[in-house]
Structures are given as structure tokens and as C-alpha cells.
Coordinates of C-alpha atoms and ligand atoms in Angstrom, one line a residue:
X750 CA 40.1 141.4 81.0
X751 CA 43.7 143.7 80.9
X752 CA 44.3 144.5 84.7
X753 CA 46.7 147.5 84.8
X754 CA 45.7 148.6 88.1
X755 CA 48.2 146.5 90.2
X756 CA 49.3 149.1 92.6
X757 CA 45.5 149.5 93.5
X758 CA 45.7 146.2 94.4
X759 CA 46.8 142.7 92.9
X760 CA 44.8 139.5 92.0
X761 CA 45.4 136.8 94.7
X762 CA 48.0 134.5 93.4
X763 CA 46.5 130.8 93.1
X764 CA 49.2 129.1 95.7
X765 CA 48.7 131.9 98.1
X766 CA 44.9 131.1 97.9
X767 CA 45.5 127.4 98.4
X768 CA 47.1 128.0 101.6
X769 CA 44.6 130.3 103.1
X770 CA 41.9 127.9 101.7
X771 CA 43.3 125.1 104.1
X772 CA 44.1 127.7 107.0
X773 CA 40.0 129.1 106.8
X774 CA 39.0 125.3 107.1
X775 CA 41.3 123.4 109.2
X776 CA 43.5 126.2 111.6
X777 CA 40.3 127.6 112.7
X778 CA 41.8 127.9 116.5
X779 CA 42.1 131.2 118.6
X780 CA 45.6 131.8 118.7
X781 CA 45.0 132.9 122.0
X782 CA 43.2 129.8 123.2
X783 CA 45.8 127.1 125.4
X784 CA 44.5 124.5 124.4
X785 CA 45.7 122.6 121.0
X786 CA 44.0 124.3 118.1
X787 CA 44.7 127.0 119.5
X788 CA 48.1 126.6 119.8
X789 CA 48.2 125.5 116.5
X790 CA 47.1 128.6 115.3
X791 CA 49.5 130.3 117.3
X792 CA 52.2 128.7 115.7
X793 CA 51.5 129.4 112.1
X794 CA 50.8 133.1 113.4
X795 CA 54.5 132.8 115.0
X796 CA 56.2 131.0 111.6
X797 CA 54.5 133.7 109.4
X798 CA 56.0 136.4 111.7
X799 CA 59.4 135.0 111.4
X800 CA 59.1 134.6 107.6
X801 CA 57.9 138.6 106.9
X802 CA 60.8 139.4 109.5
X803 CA 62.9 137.4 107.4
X804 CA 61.9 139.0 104.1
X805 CA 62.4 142.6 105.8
X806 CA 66.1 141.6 107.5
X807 CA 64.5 142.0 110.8
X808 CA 63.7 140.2 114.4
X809 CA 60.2 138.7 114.2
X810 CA 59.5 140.4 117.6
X811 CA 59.6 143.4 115.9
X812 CA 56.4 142.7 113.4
X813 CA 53.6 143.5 114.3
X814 CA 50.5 142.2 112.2
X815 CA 48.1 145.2 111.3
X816 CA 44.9 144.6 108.8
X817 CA 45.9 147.2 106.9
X818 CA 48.3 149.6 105.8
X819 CA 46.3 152.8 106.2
X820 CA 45.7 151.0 109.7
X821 CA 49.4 150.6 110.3
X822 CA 50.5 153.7 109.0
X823 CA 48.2 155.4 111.3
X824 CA 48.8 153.4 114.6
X825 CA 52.4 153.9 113.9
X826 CA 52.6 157.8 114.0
X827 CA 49.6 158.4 116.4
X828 CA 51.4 155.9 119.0
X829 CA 54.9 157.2 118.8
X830 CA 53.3 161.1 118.9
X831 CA 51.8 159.8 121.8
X832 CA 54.6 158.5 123.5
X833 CA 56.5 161.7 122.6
X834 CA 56.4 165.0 124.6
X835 CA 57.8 166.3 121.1
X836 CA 54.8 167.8 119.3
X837 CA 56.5 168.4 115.6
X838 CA 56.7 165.6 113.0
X839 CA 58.2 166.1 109.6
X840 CA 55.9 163.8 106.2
X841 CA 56.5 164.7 102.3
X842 CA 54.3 166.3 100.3
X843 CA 53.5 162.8 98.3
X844 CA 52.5 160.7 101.1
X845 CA 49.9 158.3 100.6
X846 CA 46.2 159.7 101.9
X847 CA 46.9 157.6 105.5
X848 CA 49.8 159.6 106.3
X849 CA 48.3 163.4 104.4
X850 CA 45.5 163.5 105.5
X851 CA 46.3 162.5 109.1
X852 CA 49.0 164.9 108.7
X853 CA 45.9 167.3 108.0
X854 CA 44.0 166.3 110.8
X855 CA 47.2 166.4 113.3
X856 CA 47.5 170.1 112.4
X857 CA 44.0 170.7 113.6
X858 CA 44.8 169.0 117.1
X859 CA 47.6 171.7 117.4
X860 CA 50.6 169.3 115.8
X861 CA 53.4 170.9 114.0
X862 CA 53.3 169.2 111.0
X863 CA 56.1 170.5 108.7
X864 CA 55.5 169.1 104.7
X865 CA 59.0 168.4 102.6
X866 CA 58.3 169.6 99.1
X867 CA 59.4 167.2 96.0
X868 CA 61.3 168.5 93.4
X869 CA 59.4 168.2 89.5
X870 CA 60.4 164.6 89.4
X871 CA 58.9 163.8 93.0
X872 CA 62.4 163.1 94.7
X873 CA 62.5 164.6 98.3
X874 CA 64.3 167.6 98.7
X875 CA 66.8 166.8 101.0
X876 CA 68.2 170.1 101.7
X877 CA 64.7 171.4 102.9
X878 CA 64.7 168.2 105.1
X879 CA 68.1 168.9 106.8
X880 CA 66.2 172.3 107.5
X881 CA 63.7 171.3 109.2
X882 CA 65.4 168.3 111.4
X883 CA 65.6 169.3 114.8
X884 CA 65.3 168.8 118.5
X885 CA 61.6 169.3 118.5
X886 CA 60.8 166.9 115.7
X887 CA 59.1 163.5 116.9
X888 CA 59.3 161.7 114.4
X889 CA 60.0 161.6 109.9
X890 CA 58.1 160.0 108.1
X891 CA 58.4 159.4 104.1
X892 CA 57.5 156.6 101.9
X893 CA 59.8 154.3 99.8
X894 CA 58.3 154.6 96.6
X895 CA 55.1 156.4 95.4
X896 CA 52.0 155.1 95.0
X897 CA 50.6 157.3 91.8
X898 CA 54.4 158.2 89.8
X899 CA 56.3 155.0 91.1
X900 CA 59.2 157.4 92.3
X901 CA 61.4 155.7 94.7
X902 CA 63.4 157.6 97.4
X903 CA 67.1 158.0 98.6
X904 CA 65.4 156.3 101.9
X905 CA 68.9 155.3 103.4
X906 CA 69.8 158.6 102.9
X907 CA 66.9 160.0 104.6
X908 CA 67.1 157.4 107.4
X909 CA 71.1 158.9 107.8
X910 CA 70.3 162.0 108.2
X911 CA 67.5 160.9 110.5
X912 CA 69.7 158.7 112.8
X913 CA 72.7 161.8 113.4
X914 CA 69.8 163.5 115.0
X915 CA 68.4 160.8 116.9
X916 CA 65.2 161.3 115.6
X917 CA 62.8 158.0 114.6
X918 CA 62.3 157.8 111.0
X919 CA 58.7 155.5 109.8
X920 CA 59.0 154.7 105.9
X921 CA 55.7 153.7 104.0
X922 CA 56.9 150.8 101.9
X923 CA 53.8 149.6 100.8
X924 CA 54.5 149.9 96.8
X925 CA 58.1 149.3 97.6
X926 CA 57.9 145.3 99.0
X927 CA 59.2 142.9 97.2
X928 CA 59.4 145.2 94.6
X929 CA 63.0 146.6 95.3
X930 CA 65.1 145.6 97.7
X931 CA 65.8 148.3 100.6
X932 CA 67.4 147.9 103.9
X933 CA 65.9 149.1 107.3
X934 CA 69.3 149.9 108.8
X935 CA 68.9 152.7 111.1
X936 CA 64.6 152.5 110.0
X937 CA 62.5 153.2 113.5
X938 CA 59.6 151.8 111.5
X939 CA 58.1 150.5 108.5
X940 CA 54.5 149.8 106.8
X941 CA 54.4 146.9 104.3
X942 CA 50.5 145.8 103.2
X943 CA 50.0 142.1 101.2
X944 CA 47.5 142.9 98.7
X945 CA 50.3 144.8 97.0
X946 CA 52.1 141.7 96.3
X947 CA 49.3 138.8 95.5
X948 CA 48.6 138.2 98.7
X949 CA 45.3 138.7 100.3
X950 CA 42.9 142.0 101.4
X951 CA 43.3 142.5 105.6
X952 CA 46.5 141.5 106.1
X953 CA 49.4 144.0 106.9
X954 CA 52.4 144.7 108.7
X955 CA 54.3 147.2 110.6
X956 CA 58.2 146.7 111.7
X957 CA 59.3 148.5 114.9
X958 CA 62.6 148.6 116.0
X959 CA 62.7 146.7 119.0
X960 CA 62.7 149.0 122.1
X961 CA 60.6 152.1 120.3
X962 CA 58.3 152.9 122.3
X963 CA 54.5 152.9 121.0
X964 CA 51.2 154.1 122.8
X965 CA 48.3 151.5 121.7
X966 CA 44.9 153.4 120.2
X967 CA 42.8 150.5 120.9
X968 CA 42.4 148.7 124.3
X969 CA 41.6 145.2 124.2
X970 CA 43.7 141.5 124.3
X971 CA 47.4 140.8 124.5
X972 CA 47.7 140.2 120.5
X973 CA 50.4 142.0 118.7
X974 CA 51.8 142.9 121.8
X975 CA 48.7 144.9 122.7
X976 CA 49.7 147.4 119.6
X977 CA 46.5 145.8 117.9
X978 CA 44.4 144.1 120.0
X979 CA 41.9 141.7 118.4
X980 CA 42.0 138.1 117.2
X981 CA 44.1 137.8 114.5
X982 CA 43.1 137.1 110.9
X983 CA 45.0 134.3 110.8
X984 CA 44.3 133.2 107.3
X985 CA 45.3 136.3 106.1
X986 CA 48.2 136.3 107.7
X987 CA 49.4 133.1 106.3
X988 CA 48.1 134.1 103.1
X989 CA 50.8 137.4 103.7
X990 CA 53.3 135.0 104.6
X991 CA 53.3 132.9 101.7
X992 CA 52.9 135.7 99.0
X993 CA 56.1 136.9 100.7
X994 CA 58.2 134.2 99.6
X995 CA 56.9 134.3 96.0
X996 CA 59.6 136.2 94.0
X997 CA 58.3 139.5 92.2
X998 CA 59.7 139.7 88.8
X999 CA 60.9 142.4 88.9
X1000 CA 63.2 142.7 86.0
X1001 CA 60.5 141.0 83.6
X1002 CA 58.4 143.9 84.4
X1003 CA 60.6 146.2 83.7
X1004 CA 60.8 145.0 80.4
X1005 CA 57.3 144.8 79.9
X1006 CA 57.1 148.9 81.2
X1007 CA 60.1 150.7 78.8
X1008 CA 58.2 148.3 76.4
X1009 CA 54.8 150.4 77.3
X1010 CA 57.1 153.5 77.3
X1011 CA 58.3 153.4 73.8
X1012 CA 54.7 152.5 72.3
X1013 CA 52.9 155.3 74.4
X1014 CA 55.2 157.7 72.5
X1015 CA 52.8 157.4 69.0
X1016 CA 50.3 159.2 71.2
X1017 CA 51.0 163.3 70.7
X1018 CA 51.5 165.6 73.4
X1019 CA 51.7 163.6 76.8
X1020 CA 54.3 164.3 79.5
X1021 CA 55.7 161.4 81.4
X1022 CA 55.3 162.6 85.5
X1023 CA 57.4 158.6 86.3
X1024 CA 61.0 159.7 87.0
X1025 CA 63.8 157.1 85.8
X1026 CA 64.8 155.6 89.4
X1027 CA 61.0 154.4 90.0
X1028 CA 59.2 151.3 90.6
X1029 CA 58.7 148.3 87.6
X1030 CA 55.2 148.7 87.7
X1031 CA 54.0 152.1 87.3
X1032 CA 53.6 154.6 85.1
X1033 CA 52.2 157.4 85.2
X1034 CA 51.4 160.0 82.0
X1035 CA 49.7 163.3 81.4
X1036 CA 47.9 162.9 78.2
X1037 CA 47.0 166.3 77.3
X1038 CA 43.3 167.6 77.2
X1039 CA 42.2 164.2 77.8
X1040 CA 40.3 164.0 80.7
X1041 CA 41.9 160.7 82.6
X1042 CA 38.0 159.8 83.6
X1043 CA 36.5 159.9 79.9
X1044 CA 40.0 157.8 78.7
X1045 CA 39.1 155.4 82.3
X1046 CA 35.5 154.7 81.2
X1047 CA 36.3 154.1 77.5
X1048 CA 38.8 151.8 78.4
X1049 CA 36.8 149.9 80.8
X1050 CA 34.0 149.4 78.7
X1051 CA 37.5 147.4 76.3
X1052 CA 37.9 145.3 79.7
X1053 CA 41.1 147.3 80.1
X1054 CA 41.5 148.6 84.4
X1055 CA 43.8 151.5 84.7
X1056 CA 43.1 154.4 87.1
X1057 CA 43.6 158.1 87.7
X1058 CA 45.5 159.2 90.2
X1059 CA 45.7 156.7 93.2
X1060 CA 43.3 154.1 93.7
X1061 CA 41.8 155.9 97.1
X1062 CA 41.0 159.3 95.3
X1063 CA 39.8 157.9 92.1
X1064 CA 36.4 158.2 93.2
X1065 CA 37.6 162.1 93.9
X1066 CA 37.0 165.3 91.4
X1067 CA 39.8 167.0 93.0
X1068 CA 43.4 166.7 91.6
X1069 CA 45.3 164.5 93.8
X1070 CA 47.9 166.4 96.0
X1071 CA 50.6 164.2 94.9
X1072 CA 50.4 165.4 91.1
X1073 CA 50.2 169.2 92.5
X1074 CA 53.3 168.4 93.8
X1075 CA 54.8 167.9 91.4
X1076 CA 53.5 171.1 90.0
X1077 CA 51.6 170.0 87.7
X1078 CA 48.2 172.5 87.1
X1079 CA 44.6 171.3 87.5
X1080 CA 43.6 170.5 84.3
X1081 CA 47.4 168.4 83.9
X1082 CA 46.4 166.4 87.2
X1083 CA 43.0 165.7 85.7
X1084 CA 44.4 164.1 82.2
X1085 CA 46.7 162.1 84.1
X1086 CA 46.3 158.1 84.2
X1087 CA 48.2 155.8 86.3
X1088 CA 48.9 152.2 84.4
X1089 CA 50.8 149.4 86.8
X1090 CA 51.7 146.4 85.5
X1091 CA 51.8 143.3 87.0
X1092 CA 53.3 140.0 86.6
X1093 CA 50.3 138.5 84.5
X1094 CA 50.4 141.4 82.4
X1095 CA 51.5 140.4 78.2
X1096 CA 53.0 142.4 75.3
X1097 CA 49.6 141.7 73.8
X1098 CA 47.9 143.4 76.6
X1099 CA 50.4 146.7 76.1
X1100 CA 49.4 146.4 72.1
X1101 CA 45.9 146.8 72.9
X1102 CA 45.7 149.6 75.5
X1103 CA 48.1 151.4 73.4
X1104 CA 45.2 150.8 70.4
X1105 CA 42.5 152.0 72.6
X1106 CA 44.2 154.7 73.7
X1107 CA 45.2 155.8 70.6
X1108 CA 41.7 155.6 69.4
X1109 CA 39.6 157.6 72.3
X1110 CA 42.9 160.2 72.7
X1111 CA 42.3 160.7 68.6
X1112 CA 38.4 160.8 68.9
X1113 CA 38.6 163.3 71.9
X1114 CA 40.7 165.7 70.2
X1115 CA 38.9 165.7 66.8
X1116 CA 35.5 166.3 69.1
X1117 CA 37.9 169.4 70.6
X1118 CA 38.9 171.0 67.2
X1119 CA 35.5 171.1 66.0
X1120 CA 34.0 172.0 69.0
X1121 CA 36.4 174.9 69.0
X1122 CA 36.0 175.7 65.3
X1123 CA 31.9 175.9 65.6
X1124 CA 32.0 177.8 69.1
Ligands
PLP1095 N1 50.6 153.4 101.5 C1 50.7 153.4 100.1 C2 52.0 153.9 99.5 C3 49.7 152.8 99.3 O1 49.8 152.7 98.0 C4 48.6 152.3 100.0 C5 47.5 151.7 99.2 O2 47.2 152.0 98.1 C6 48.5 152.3 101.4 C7 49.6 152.9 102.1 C8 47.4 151.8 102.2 O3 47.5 150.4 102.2 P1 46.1 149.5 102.4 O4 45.4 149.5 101.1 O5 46.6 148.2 102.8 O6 45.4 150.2 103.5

């Protein structure tokens, strides 16, 4: 099997497993509990809060596990709307479906939810953003880097221009952890999620600057500082911890990508929608008239995983919004395939995509021609 689908998620890495596998048996406590297992639990819950806080440059009372990132991204920006009189919030137009289509949904609850277009590489357009920033605006919010081109944002500008107005700035950093390194200086929030980085499914978290002020969504127990009530999935969150202090290579990626980038060139006619400044992992390419679900299917029947779009509208007929902003027409958005590498990935494994590729993309376009020619 080739897995090229790494920011869908990652495979667990084998030492993070091994911790969780002796957390699920023996630190079975309710960190809530007094008595000693549970306050056993409680402290591996505490040292895995100091050891993402670490990792981020932050205070561990201002993590906050979540289970998810869609989870976080959502209790973030509903609980600070909340706390807000303000009733105007600024996203991009290539936020991740958590933060677009509650944007969406916000509208429709009478929200003024202003959308900061991209320019054809998907960088923010800052000028539109100093626009729009104003007394009235409760809160910015735009992610690191992208989760379908890999583009990764001026954040600290952003966060700047943020901070002159007083105005709290969230940043979706999801496909950004561990991948590059970013600061959180003058960040209100952030969302980082662990099965991006070989760590475990249900484990997330959110930073929040200490003294921001959050209204819960769900009413329950103390945990989390009542921000997400519930007992926590404790060997998840250790599983987070640990996957957190594995180094991401992210320079041996890199290598591994311009490597992809020269060989994908011997295909004809594809357009490259990954901008230069952009994660190590992904790549994202318009391969024209191929439809990316025909090229998806061929290759998985190869035991080669790559996807179209993002993972969470693969399953979707409809262009993904984040392509569309980057103006790219219909039929572009639907012949585009997103390939993310991952640590495990080889030169062997870009050698025979790249053949199998070659192969369907030269089939499908001699099926086209005669098609065309007989019609
Ligand atoms: N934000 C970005 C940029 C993502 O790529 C994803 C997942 O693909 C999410 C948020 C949601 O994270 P989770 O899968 O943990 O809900």
C-alpha cells in the first residue's frame, strides 16, 4: 500500500501507540475521581497539557483539550460570538468546512460574516482585510496553512494587524503543527488536531489566551475548565502528547515533494494550484480533463491513496470552495488531486504513482480523442 493521503489523516506512529496501549490498560482512572487512580489520571492529563503548551510556546492553562478540530474550531468561534455583543466576524474564503460552513450557517442566524478573498495562489489579501477590520468585528479568523493547496499564511502579519485593532484573532493550525514552526504572539486562539501528526483520532486542542473570555456550548462537569465538559479521553490525550514531541521531518519531505514536482512534469497539461511558500506535504495539481475521481479509483485499485479535494468533501460532486477560490472553473476543480506525503513515504513510492498516473492520464485522453473523433 502507497499512502499519499497524510493530510486526511496519518497512520498512528508505533511509539505513540505503545503509550496509549499502556494508558487504555493501566490509567483507566477518572481524572475527576479523588481518590488515587484518579488522580493518577489527572496527572498525565496535567503533564500532557504542559507538553502541547510547551510545543505551542504557551501557558498550559491556556490548552484546552477538545476531541476534535472541527469540534474546536467550532466551540472557539461560537463561544467568543457569544461572549461578544459584536455581531460581525471576518473568515477567508479557504477555511477548512468547520469554519465555512459555520460561517454559512452564522449568516442564516443574522451574523455578519464578511469572507477575505485569496489571490490565484491562495495567499490572503491583506488589503481587503485591513478593509474590513473594524470596531464591529468580533473576532478574525484564518488558518495557518491550507488543507487542499498546502498554502501557508503571513499569520503574524494578520495577527498584527489584528492586535492594532484590538480585535481577537483564532488561526486554524491544524495542517500547520509541527509542520512549520509559527509563533502565537499576539494569537487570541488556536486549533491544533493530533491525527495530523501520527498521533491518534479524538484527540485535539484549542489554545486561548489566558483571560479571553469563552461562553461554553455544552453544560456538564468542571473538565477543561467547563469549555468541554465530559470525561476526558485520556488515552488520547497522551497519545497527542507524545506524537507532539516526535520531530516531523520536515526538510526530508520536502525533498521527497520538489522530488514529486519534477517527475509530475512528464505528464502534459497540468497546472500546479500549491504556491511556493506552502507546506512539505502537499500538493495539489489540476491534471487536465482528467476527472480526479476516475484517476482516484484507478489508483486505488494500484494500492496507491491520494484524494480529491479535501478529505471531508471527497465524498462531495461539488467542486470544493477552496479550488473556486482560487478561481479555478468547475471542470479544473473536478481534475484536481491532492497528494500529501508523509514521513513513511519512499522515492520508490513517487516512481510508481508517477507510472500509474502516467498510464490512466494517457488511457483517458486517447478514450477522449477518439471519442471526439467518432462523435
Ligand atoms: N482544519 C483543517 C485545516 C483541517 O485540515 C481539518 C481536517 O482535515 C480540520 C480543521 C478538522 O480537524 P479534525 O479532523 O480533527 O476534525
Amino acid at each position: 500500500m502507497i499512502y499519499l493521503d497524510t493530510a486526511a489523516t496519518t497512520p498512528l506512529d508505533p511509539k505513540v501507540f505503545k503509550v496509549m496501549q499502556k494508558t487504555f490498560l493501566k490509567n483507566y482512572g477518572n481524572s475527576s475521581s479523588i481518590h488515587k487512580k484518579g488522580q493518577e489520571a489527572k496527572k498525565i492529563l496535567e503533564q500532557s497539557r504542559k507538553t502541547i503548551a510547551q510545543s505551542l510556546g504557551v501557558l498550559p492553562e491556556e490548552i484546552y483539550f477538545m476531541s476534535s478540530g472541527t469540534q474546536a474550531n467550532n466551540i472557539f468561534i461560537r463561544g467568543i460570538l457569544q461572549s461578544s455583543k459584536k455581531k460581525e466576524l471576518i473568515i477567508s474564503a479557504i477555511e477548512h468546512a468547520s469554519i465555512h460552513k459555520l460561517g454559512e450557517v452564522l449568516k442564516k442566524e443574522g451574523y455578519i460574516v464578511h469572507i477575505i478573498p485569496v489571490d490565484k495562489n491562495g495567499f490572503i489579501k491583506e488589503e481587503e482585510l485591513k478593509k474590513k477590520l473594524n470596531n464591529n468585528i468580533a473576532l478574525v479568523s484564518i488558518m495557518t496553512a491550507n488543507n487542499e493547496t498546502g498554502v501557508v499564511q503571513d499569520i503574524q502579519s494578520i495577527a498584527t494587524l489584528c492586535k492594532e485593532q484590538n480585535i481577537p484573532f483564532h488561526t486554524d493550525a491544524v495542517q500547520a503543527y509541527k509542520k512549520i514552526s509559527f509563533s502565537l504572539k499576539n494569537i487570541t486562539a488556536c486549533t491544533i488536531s493530533a491525527h495530523k501528526i501520527y498521533g491518534p483520532k479524538g484527540a485535539a486542542a484549542l489554545y486561548i489566551k489566558k483571560g479571553t473570555k469563552v461562553t461554553p456550548l455544552f453544560y456538564g462537569g468542571q473538565q477543561e475548565h467547563a469549555l468541554h465538559p465530559g470525561t476526558e479521553n485520556l488515552p488520547a490525550i497522551i497519545g497527542f502528547a507524545k506524537a507532539a514531541q516526535i520531530q516531523y521531518p520536515t526538510k526530508k519531505i520536502e525533498h521527497k515533494k520538489q522530488y514529486f514536482l519534477k517527475r509530475i512534469t512528464e505528464i502534459q497539461n497540468i497546472t500546479l494550484n500549491t504556491p511556493e511558500r506552502s507546506l512539505s506535504n502537499i500538493i495539489s495539481i489540476t491534471i487536465e480533463g482528467i476527472e480526479a475521481e476516475t484517476c482516484i479509483k484507478h489508483l486505488s485499485k494500484k494500492g496507491i491513496c491520494i484524494s480529491a479535494g479535501s478529505a471531508c468533501s471527497a465524498n462531495s460532486i461539488h467542486p470544493s470552495h477552496v479550488l473556486k477560490a482560487l478561481d479555478l472553473t468547475d471542470e479544473q476543480a473536478r481534475a484536481t488531486i491532492r497528494i500529501s506525503l508523509g514521513k513513511e513515504t519512499t522515492k520508490e513510492d513517487i516512481n510508481q504513482t508517477i507510472k500509474h498516473l502516467k498510464s490512466i492520464v494517457s488511457i483517458l485522453r486517447k478514450y477522449d480523442t477518439y471519442e471526439k473523433r467518432n462523435c
